[in-house]
N, CA, C and O atoms as a Tinker XYZ file with bonds, in Angstrom:
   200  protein
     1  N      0.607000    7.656000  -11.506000    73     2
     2  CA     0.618000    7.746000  -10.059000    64     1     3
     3  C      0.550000    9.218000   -9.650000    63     2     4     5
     4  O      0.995000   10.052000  -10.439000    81     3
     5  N     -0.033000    9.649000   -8.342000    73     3     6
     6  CA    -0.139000   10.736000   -8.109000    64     5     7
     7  C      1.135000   11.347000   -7.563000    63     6     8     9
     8  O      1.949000   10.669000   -6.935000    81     7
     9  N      1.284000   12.528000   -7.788000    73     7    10
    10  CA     2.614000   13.220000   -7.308000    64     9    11
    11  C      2.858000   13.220000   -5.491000    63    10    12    13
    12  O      3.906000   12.917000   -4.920000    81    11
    13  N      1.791000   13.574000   -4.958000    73    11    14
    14  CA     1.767000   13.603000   -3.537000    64    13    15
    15  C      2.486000   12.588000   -3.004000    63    14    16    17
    16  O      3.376000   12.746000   -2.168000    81    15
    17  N      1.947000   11.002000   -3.695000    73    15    18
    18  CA     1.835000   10.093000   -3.347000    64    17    19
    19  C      3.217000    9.609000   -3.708000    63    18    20    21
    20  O      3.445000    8.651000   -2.970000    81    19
    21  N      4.175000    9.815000   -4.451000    73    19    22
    22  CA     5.248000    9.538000   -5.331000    64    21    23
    23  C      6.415000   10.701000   -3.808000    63    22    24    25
    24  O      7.273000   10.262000   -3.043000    81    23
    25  N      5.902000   12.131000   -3.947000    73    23    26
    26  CA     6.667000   12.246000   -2.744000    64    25    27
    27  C      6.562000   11.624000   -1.293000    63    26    28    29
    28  O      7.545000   11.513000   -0.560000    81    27
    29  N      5.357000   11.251000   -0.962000    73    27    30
    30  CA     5.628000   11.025000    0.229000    64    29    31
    31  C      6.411000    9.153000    0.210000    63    30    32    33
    32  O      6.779000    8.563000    1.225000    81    31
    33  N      6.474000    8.603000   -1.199000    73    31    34
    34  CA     7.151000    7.146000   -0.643000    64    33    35
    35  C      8.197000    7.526000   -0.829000    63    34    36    37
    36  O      8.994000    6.647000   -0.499000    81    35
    37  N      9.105000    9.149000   -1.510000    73    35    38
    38  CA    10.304000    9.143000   -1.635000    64    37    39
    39  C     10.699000    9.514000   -0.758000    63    38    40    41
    40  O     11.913000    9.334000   -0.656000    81    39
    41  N     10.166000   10.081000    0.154000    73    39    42
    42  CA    10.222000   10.428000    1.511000    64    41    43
    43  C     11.070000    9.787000    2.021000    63    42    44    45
    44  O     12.279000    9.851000    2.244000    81    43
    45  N      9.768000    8.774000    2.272000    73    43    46
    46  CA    10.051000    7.638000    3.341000    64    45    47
    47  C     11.196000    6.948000    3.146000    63    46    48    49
    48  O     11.933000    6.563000    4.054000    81    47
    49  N     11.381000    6.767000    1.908000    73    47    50
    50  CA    13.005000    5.851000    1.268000    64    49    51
    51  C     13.959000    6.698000    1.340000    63    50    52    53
    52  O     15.011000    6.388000    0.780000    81    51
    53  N     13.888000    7.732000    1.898000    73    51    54
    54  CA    15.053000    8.860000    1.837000    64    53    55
    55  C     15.332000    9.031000    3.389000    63    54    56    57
    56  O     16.373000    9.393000    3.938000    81    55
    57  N     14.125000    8.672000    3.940000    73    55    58
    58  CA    14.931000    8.847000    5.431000    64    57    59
    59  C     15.111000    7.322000    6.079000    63    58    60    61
    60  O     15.701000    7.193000    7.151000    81    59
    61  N     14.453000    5.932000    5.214000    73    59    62
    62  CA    15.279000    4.755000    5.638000    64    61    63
    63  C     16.805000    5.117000    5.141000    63    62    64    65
    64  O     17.765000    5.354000    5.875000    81    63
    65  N     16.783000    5.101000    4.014000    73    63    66
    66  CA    18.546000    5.438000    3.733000    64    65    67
    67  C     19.263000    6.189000    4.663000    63    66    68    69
    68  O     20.370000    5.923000    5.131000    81    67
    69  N     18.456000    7.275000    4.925000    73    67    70
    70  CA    19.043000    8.280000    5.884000    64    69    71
    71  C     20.002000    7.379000    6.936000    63    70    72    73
    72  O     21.185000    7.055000    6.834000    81    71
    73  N     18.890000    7.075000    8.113000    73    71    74
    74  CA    19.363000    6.399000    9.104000    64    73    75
    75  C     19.877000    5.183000    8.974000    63    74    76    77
    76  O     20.135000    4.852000   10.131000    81    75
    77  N     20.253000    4.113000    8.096000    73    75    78
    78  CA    21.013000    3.259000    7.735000    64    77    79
    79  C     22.210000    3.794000    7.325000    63    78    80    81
    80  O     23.205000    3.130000    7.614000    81    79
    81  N     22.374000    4.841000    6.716000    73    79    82
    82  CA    23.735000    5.522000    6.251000    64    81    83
    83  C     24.396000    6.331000    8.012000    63    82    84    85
    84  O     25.557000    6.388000    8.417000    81    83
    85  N     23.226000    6.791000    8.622000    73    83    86
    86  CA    23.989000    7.522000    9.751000    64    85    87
    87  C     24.326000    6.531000   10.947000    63    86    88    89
    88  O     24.987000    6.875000   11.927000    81    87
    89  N     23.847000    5.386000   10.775000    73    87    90
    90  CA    24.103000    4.235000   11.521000    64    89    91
    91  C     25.760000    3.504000   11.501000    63    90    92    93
    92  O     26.548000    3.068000   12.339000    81    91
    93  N     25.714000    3.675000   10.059000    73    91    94
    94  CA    26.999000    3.351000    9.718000    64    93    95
    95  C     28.286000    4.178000   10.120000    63    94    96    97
    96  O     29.453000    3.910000   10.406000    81    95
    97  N     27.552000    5.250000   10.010000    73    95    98
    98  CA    28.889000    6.563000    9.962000    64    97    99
    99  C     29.107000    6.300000   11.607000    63    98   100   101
   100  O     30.202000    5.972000   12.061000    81    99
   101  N     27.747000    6.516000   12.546000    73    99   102
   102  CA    28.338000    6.320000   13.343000    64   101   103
   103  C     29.403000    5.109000   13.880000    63   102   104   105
   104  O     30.309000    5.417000   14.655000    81   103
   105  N     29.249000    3.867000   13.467000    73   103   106
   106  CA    29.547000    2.855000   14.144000    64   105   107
   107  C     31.219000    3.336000   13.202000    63   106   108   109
   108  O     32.087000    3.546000   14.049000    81   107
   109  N     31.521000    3.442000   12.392000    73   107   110
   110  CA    32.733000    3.889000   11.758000    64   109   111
   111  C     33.543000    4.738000   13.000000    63   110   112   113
   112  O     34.368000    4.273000   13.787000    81   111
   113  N     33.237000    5.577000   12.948000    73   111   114
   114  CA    33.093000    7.088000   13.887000    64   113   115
   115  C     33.838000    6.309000   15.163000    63   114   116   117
   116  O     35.041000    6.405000   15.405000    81   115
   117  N     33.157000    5.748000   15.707000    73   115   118
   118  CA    33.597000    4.811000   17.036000    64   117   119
   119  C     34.777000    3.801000   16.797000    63   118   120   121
   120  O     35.781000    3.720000   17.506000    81   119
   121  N     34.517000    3.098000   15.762000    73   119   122
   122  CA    35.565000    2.411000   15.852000    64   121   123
   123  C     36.696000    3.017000   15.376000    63   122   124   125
   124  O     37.549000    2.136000   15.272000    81   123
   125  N     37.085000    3.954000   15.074000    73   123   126
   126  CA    38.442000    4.879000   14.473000    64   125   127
   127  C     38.525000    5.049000   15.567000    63   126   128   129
   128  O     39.424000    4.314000   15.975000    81   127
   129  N     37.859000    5.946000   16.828000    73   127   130
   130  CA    38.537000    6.546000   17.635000    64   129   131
   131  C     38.553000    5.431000   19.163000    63   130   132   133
   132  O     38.530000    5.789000   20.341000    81   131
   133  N     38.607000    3.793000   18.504000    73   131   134
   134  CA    38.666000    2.987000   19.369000    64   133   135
   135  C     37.685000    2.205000   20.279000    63   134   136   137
   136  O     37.871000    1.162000   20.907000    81   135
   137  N     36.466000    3.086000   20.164000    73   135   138
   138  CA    35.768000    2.344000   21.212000    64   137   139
   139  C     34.893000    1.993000   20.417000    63   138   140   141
   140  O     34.362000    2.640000   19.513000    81   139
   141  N     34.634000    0.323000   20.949000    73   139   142
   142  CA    33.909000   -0.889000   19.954000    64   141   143
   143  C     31.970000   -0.550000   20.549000    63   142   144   145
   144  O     31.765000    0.356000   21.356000    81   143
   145  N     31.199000   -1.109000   20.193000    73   143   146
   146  CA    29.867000   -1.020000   20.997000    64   145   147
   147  C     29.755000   -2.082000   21.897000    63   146   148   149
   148  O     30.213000   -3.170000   21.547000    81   147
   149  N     29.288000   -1.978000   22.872000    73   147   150
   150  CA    29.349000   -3.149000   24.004000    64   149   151
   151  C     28.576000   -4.271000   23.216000    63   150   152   153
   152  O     27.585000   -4.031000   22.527000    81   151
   153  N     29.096000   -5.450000   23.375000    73   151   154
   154  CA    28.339000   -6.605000   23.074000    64   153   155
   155  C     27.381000   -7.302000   24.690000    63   154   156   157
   156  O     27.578000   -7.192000   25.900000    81   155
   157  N     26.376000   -7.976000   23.867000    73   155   158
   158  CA    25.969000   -8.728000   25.217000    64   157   159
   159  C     27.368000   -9.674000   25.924000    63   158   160   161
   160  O     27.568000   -9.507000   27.127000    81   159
   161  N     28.081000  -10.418000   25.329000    73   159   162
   162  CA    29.109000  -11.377000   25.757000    64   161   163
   163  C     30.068000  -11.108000   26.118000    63   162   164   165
   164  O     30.885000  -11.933000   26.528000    81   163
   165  N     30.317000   -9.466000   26.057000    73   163   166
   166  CA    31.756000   -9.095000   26.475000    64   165   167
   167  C     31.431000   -9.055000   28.063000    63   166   168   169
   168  O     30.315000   -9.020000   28.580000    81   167
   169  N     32.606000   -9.068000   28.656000    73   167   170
   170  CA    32.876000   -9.276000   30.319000    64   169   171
   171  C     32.188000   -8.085000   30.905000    63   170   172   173
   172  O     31.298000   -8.054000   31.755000    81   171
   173  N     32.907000   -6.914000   30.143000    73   171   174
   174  CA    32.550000   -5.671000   30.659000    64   173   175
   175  C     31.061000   -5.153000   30.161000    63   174   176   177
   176  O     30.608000   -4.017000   30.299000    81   175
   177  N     30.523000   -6.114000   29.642000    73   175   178
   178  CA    28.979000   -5.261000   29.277000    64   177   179
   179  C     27.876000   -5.591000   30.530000    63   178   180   181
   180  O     26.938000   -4.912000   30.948000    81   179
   181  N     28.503000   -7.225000   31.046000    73   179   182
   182  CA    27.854000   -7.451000   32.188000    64   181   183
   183  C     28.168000   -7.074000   33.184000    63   182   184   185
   184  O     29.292000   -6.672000   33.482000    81   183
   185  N     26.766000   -7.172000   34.203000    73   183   186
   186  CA    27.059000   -7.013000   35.774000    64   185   187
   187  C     27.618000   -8.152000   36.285000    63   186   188   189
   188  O     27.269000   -9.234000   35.814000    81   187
   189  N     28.394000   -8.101000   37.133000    73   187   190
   190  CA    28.806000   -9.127000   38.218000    64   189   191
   191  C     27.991000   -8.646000   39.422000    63   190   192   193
   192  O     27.880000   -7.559000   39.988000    81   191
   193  N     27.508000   -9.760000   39.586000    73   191   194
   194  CA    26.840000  -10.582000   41.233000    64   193   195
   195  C     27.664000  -10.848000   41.871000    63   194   196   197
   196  O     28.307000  -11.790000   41.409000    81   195
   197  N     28.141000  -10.350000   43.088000    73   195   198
   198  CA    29.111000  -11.289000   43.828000    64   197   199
   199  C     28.322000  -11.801000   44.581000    63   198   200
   200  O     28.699000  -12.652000   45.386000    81   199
């Protein structure tokens, strides 16, 4: 296989990992210091219509 070609798929698998790993950290990150991510179903994620 060609080298170019060998870096650029390690690339690419290095920055999916990337952002799956910084995805995590963040959602960690948040939940230590308490605040959850809004869900669609929570009360407070929706608008109320009166």
């Amino acid at each position: 296989m060609n080298t170019q070609l060998l870096v650029v798929i390690m690339t690419i698998v290095a920055l999916h990992v990337a952002v799956i790993a910084g995805g995590g950290l963040a959602l960690g990150i948040m939940r230590l210091l308490g605040r959850a991510p809004d869900s669609p179903v929570s009360p407070d994620a929706r608008e109320s219509i009166p």
